Coordinates of C-alpha atoms (C1' of nucleotides) in Angstrom, one line a residue:
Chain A
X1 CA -22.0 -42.7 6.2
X2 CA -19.1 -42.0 7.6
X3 CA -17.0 -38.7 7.4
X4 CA -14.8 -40.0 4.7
X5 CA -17.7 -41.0 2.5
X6 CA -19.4 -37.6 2.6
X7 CA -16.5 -36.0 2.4
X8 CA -15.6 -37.8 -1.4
X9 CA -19.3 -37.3 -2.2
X10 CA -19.7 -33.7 -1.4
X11 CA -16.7 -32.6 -2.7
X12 CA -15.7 -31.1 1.0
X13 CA -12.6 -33.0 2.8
X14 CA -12.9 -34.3 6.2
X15 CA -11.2 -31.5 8.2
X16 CA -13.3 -29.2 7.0
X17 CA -16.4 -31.4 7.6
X18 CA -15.3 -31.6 11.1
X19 CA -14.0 -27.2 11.1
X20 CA -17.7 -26.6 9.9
X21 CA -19.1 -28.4 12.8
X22 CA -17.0 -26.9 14.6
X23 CA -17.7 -23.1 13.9
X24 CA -21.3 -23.8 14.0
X25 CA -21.9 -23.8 10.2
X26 CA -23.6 -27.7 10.4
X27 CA -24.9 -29.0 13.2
X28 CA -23.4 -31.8 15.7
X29 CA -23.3 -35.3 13.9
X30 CA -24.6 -38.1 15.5
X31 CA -21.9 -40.6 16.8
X32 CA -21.2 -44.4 17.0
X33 CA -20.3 -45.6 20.2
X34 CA -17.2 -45.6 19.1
X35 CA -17.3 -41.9 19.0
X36 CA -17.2 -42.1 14.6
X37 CA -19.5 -38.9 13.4
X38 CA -22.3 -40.5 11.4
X39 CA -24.0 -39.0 8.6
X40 CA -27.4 -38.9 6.3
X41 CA -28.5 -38.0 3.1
X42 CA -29.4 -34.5 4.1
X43 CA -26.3 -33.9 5.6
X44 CA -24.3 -34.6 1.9
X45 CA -26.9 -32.5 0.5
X46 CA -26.3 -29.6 2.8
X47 CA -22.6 -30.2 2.3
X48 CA -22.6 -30.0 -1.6
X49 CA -24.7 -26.8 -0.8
X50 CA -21.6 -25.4 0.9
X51 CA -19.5 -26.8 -1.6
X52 CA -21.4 -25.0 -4.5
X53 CA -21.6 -22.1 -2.4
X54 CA -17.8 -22.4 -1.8
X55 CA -17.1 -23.0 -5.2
X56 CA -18.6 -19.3 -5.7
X57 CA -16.6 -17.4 -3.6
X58 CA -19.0 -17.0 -0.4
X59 CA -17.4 -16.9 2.5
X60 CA -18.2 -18.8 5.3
X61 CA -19.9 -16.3 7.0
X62 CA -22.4 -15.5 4.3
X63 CA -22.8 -19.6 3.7
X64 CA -24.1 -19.5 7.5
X65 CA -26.7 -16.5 5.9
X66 CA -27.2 -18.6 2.8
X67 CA -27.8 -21.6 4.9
X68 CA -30.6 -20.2 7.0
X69 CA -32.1 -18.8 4.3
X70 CA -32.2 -22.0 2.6
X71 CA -34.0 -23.8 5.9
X72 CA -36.4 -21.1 6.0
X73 CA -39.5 -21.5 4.1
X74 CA -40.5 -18.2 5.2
X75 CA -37.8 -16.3 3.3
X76 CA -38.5 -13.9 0.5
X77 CA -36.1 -14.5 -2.8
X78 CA -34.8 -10.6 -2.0
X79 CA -32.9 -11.7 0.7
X80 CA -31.3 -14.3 -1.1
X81 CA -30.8 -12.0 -4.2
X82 CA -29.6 -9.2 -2.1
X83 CA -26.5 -11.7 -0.7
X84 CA -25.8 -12.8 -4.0
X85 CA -25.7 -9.0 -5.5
X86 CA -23.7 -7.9 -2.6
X87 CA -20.8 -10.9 -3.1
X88 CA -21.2 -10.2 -6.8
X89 CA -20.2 -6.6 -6.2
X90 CA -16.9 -7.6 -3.9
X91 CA -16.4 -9.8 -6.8
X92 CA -16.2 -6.9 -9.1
X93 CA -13.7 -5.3 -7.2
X94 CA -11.7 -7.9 -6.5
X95 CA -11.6 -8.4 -10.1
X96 CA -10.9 -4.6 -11.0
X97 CA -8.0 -4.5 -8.3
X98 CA -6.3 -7.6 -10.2
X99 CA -7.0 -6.4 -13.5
X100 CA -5.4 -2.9 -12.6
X101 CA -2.5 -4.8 -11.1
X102 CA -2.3 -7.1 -14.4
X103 CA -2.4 -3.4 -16.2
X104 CA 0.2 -2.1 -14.4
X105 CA 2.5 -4.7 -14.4
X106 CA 2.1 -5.7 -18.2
X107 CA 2.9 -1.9 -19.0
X108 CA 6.0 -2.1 -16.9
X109 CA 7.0 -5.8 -18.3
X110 CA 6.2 -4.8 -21.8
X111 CA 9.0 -1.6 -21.3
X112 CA 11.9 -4.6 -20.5
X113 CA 13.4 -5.7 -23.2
X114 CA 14.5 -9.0 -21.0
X115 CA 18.3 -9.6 -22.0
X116 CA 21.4 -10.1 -20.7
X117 CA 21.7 -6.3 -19.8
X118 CA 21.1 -4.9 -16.3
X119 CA 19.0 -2.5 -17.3
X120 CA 15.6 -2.9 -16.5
X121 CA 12.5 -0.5 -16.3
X122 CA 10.7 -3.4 -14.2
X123 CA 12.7 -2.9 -11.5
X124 CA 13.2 1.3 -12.4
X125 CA 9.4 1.3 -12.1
X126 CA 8.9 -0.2 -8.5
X127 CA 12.3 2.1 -7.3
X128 CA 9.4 4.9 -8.5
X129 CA 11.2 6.0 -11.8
X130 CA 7.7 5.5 -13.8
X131 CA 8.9 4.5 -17.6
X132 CA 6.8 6.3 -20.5
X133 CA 4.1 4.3 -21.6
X134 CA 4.3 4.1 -25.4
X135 CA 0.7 4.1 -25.4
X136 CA -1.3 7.2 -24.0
X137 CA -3.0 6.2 -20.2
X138 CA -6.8 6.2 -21.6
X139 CA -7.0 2.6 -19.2
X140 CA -7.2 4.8 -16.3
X141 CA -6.4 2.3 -13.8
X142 CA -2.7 3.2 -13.5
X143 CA -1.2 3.6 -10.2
X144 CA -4.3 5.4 -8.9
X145 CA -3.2 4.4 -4.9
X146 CA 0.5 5.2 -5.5
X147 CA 1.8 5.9 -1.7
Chain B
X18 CA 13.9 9.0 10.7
X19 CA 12.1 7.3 13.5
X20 CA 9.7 4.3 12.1
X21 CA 6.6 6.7 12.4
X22 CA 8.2 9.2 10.0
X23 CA 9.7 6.3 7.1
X24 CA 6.1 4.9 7.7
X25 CA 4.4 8.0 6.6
X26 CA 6.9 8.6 4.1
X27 CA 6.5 4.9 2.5
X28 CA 3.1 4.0 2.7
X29 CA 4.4 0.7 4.8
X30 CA 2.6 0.7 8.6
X31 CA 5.2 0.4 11.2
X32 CA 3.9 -2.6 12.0
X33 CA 4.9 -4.2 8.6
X34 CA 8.3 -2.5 8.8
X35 CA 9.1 -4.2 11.7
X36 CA 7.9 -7.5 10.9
X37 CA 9.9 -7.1 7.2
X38 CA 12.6 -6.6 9.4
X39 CA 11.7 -10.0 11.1
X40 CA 11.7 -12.2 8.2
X41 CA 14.7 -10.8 6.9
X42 CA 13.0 -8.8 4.1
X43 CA 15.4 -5.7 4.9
X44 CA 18.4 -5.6 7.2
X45 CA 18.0 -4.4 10.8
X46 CA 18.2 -0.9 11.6
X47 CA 20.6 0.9 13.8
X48 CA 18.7 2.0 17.2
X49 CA 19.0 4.7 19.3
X50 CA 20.6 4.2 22.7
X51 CA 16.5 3.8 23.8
X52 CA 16.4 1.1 21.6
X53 CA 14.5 3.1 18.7
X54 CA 15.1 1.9 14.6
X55 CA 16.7 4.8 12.9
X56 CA 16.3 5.2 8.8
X57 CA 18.1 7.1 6.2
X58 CA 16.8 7.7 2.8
X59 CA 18.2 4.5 1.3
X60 CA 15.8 2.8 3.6
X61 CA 13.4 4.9 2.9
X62 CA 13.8 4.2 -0.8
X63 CA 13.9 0.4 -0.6
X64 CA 10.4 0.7 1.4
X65 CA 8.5 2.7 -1.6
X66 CA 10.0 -0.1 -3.3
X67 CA 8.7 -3.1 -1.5
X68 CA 5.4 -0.8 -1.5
X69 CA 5.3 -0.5 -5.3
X70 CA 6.1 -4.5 -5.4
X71 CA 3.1 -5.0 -2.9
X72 CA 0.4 -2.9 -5.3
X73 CA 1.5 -4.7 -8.0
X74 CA 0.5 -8.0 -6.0
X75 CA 4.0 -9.5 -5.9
X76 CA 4.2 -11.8 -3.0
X77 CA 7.2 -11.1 0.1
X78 CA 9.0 -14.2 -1.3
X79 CA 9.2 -12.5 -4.9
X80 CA 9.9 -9.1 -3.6
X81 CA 12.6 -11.0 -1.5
X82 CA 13.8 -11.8 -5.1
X83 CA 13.2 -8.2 -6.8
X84 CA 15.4 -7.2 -4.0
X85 CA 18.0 -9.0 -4.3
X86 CA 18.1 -8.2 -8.1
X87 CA 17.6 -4.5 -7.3
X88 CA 20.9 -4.5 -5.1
X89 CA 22.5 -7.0 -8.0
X90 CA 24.1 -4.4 -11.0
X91 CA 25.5 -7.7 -12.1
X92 CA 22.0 -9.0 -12.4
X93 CA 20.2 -9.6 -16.3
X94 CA 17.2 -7.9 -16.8
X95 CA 15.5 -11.3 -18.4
X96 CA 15.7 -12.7 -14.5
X97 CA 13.9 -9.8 -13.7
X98 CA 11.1 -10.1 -16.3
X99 CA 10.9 -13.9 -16.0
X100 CA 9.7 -13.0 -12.6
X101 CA 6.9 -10.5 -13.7
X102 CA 6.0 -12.4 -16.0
X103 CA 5.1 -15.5 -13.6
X104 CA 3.7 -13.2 -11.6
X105 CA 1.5 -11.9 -14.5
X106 CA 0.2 -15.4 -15.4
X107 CA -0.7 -16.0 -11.8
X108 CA -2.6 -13.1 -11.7
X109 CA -4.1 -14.0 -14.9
X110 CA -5.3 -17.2 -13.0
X111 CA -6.7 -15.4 -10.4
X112 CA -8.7 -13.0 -12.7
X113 CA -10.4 -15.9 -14.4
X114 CA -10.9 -17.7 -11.7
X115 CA -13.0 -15.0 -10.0
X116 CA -14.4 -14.2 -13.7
X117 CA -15.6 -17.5 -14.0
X118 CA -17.3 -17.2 -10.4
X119 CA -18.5 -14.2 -11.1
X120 CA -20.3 -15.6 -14.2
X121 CA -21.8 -17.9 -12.8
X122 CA -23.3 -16.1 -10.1
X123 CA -24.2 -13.4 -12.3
X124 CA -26.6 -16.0 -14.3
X125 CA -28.0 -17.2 -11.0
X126 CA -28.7 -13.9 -9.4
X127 CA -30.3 -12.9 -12.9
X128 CA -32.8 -16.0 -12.4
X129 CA -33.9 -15.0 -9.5
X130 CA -36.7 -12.3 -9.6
X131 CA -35.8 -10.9 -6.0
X132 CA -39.7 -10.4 -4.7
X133 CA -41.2 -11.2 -1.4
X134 CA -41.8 -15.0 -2.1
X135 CA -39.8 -17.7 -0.9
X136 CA -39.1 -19.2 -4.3
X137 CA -35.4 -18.5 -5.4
X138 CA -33.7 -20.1 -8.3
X139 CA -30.2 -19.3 -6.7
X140 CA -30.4 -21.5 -3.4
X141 CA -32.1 -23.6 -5.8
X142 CA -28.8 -23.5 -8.0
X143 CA -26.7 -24.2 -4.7
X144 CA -28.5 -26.9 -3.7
X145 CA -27.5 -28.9 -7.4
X146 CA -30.8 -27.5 -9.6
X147 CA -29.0 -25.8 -12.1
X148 CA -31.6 -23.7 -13.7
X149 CA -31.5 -23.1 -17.2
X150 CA -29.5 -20.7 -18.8
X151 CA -31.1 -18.2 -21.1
X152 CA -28.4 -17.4 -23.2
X153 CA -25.2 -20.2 -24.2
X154 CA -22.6 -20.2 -21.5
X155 CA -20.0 -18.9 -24.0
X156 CA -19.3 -15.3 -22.0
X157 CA -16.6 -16.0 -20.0
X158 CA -14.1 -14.6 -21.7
X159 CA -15.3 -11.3 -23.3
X160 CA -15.9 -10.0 -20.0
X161 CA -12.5 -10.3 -19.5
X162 CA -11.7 -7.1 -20.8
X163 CA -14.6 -5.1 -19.4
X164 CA -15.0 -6.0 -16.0
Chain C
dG3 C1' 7.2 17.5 35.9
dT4 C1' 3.3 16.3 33.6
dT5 C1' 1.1 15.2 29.3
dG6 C1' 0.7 13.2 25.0
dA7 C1' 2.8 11.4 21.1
dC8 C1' 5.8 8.1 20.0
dC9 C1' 8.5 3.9 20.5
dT10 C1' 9.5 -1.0 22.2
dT11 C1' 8.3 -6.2 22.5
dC12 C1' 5.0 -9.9 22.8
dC13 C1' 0.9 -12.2 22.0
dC14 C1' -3.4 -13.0 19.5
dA15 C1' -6.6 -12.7 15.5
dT16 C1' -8.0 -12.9 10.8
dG17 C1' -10.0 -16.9 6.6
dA18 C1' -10.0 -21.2 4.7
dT19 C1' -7.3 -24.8 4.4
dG20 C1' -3.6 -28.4 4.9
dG21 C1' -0.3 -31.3 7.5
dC22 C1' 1.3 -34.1 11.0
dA23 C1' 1.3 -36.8 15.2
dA24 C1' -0.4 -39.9 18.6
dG25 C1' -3.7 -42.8 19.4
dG26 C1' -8.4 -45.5 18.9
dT27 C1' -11.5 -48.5 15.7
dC28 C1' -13.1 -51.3 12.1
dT29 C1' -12.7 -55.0 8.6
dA30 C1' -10.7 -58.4 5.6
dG31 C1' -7.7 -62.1 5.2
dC32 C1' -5.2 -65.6 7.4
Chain D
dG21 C1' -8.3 -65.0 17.3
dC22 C1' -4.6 -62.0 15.3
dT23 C1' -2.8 -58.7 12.4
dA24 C1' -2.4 -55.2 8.6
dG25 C1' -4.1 -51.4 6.8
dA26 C1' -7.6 -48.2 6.1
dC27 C1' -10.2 -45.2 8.6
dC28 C1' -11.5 -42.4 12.5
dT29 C1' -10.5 -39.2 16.7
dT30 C1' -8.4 -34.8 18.8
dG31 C1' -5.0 -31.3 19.0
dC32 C1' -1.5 -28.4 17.5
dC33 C1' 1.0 -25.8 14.0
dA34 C1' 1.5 -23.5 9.4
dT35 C1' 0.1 -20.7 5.7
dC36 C1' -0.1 -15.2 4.0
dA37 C1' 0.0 -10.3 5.0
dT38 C1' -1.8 -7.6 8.1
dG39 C1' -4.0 -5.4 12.2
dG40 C1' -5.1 -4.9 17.3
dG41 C1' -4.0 -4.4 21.8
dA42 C1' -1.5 -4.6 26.2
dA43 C1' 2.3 -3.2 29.2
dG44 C1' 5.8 -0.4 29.5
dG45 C1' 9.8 2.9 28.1
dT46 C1' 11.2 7.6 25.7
dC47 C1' 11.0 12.1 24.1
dA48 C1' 9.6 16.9 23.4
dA49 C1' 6.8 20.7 24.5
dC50 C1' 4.6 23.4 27.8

DNA sequence: GTTGACCTTCCCATGATGGCAAGGTCTAGC
DNA sequence: GCTAGACCTTGCCATCATGGGAAGGTCAAC
């Protein structure tokens, strides 16, 4: 296969086929003569592996963690578990920072009526003239960081 | 106010200040005759501002926009709003986007027992053997609220 | 006058990805 | 055999917001 067909079978496109040899995450592809990287099977499946992996929100460093777990037969399933819990938790707070933002920003939108008038508590809000929130702060997740 | 001192006062590193000033995000500073950026309070004030913008996750290009309609008395507050609310739908996207990874991860990681053997249902998940799910994948979106 | 805190500009790095350019290779149709 | 077009190669630049660091100038306090 050449790069072209794993790339539209694994879901990963060509440049980064050829960044994740580059960085080390695969290994050096066999060439033609003509200098084309070649690929097998095995290669497409490790590729969807990153894709899935990818498609998860790992990063590439722990895909390079994931990866060698994967090759080892040796490994225990804590490991693994223990990568997946710790990504899972940085998803959680990557969620909670948006969802406080979304909070924050939906109280301040919600104060603007949206007319033709100038006034706006949008922009009174950011210039740090915090409208009252019709409904009492029991979210928690206001402005916590602030300056 | 040298840029240290606004810095402090606004939450914005010098470093940013300076590169804001780059891209034409606020207007160049008078120096000293050594060269160094002198603020006043209005600066001051517009950099709490582009802070507030920032923790909400508005983009430079959007706080570019808030800007302008800050400086704008002519300006309606629906422009305004119109641009929080994009901004809120994209966050929106990016919330389920990470819910929907987080998900899915969450019903690998429970799969996996996490003990010393090598068995482990979530590289087993990355590498295309979905296991399957105990419960209907039909969560997605109460968790929405509770993350 | 020295020291240390502060300032200046300039360049580089991040992470994952895309785009483009200049050029080589392969293949199907003529 | 020749050519068009699809495909491949490398290499550089861009994104987005931010930080790090180097090399050097300035200021204030002691």
């Amino acid at each position: 296969m050449n790069i072209g067909a794993v790339a539209k079978a694994s879901g990963v496109s060509a440049k980064m086929i050829r960044h994740y040899e580059q960085i080390g995450l695969i290994g050096h592809s066999p060439r033609t003569e003509a200098g084309y990287r070649q690929y097998q099977e095995r290669d497409l499946h490790t590729l969807k592996f990153i894709r899935s992996a990818r498609d998860l929100g790992f990063s590439l460093e722990q895909i390079r963690q994931l990866l060698s777990l994967w090759y080892d037969g040796e490994r225990s399933s804590a490991e693994v578990k223990q990568l997946a819990e710790s990504h899972l938790s940085d998803l959680d707070e990557r969620i909670q920072a948006l969802i406080t933002m979304r909070d924050a920003l939906v109280r301040l939108s919600e104060s603007c009526c949206g007319d033709d008038r100038p006034d706006c508590p949008i922009l009174e809000g950011l210039a740090g003239h915090v409208p009252a929130s019709s409904s009492p702060p029991q979210l928690s997740k206001q402005k916590a960081q602030g300056v």
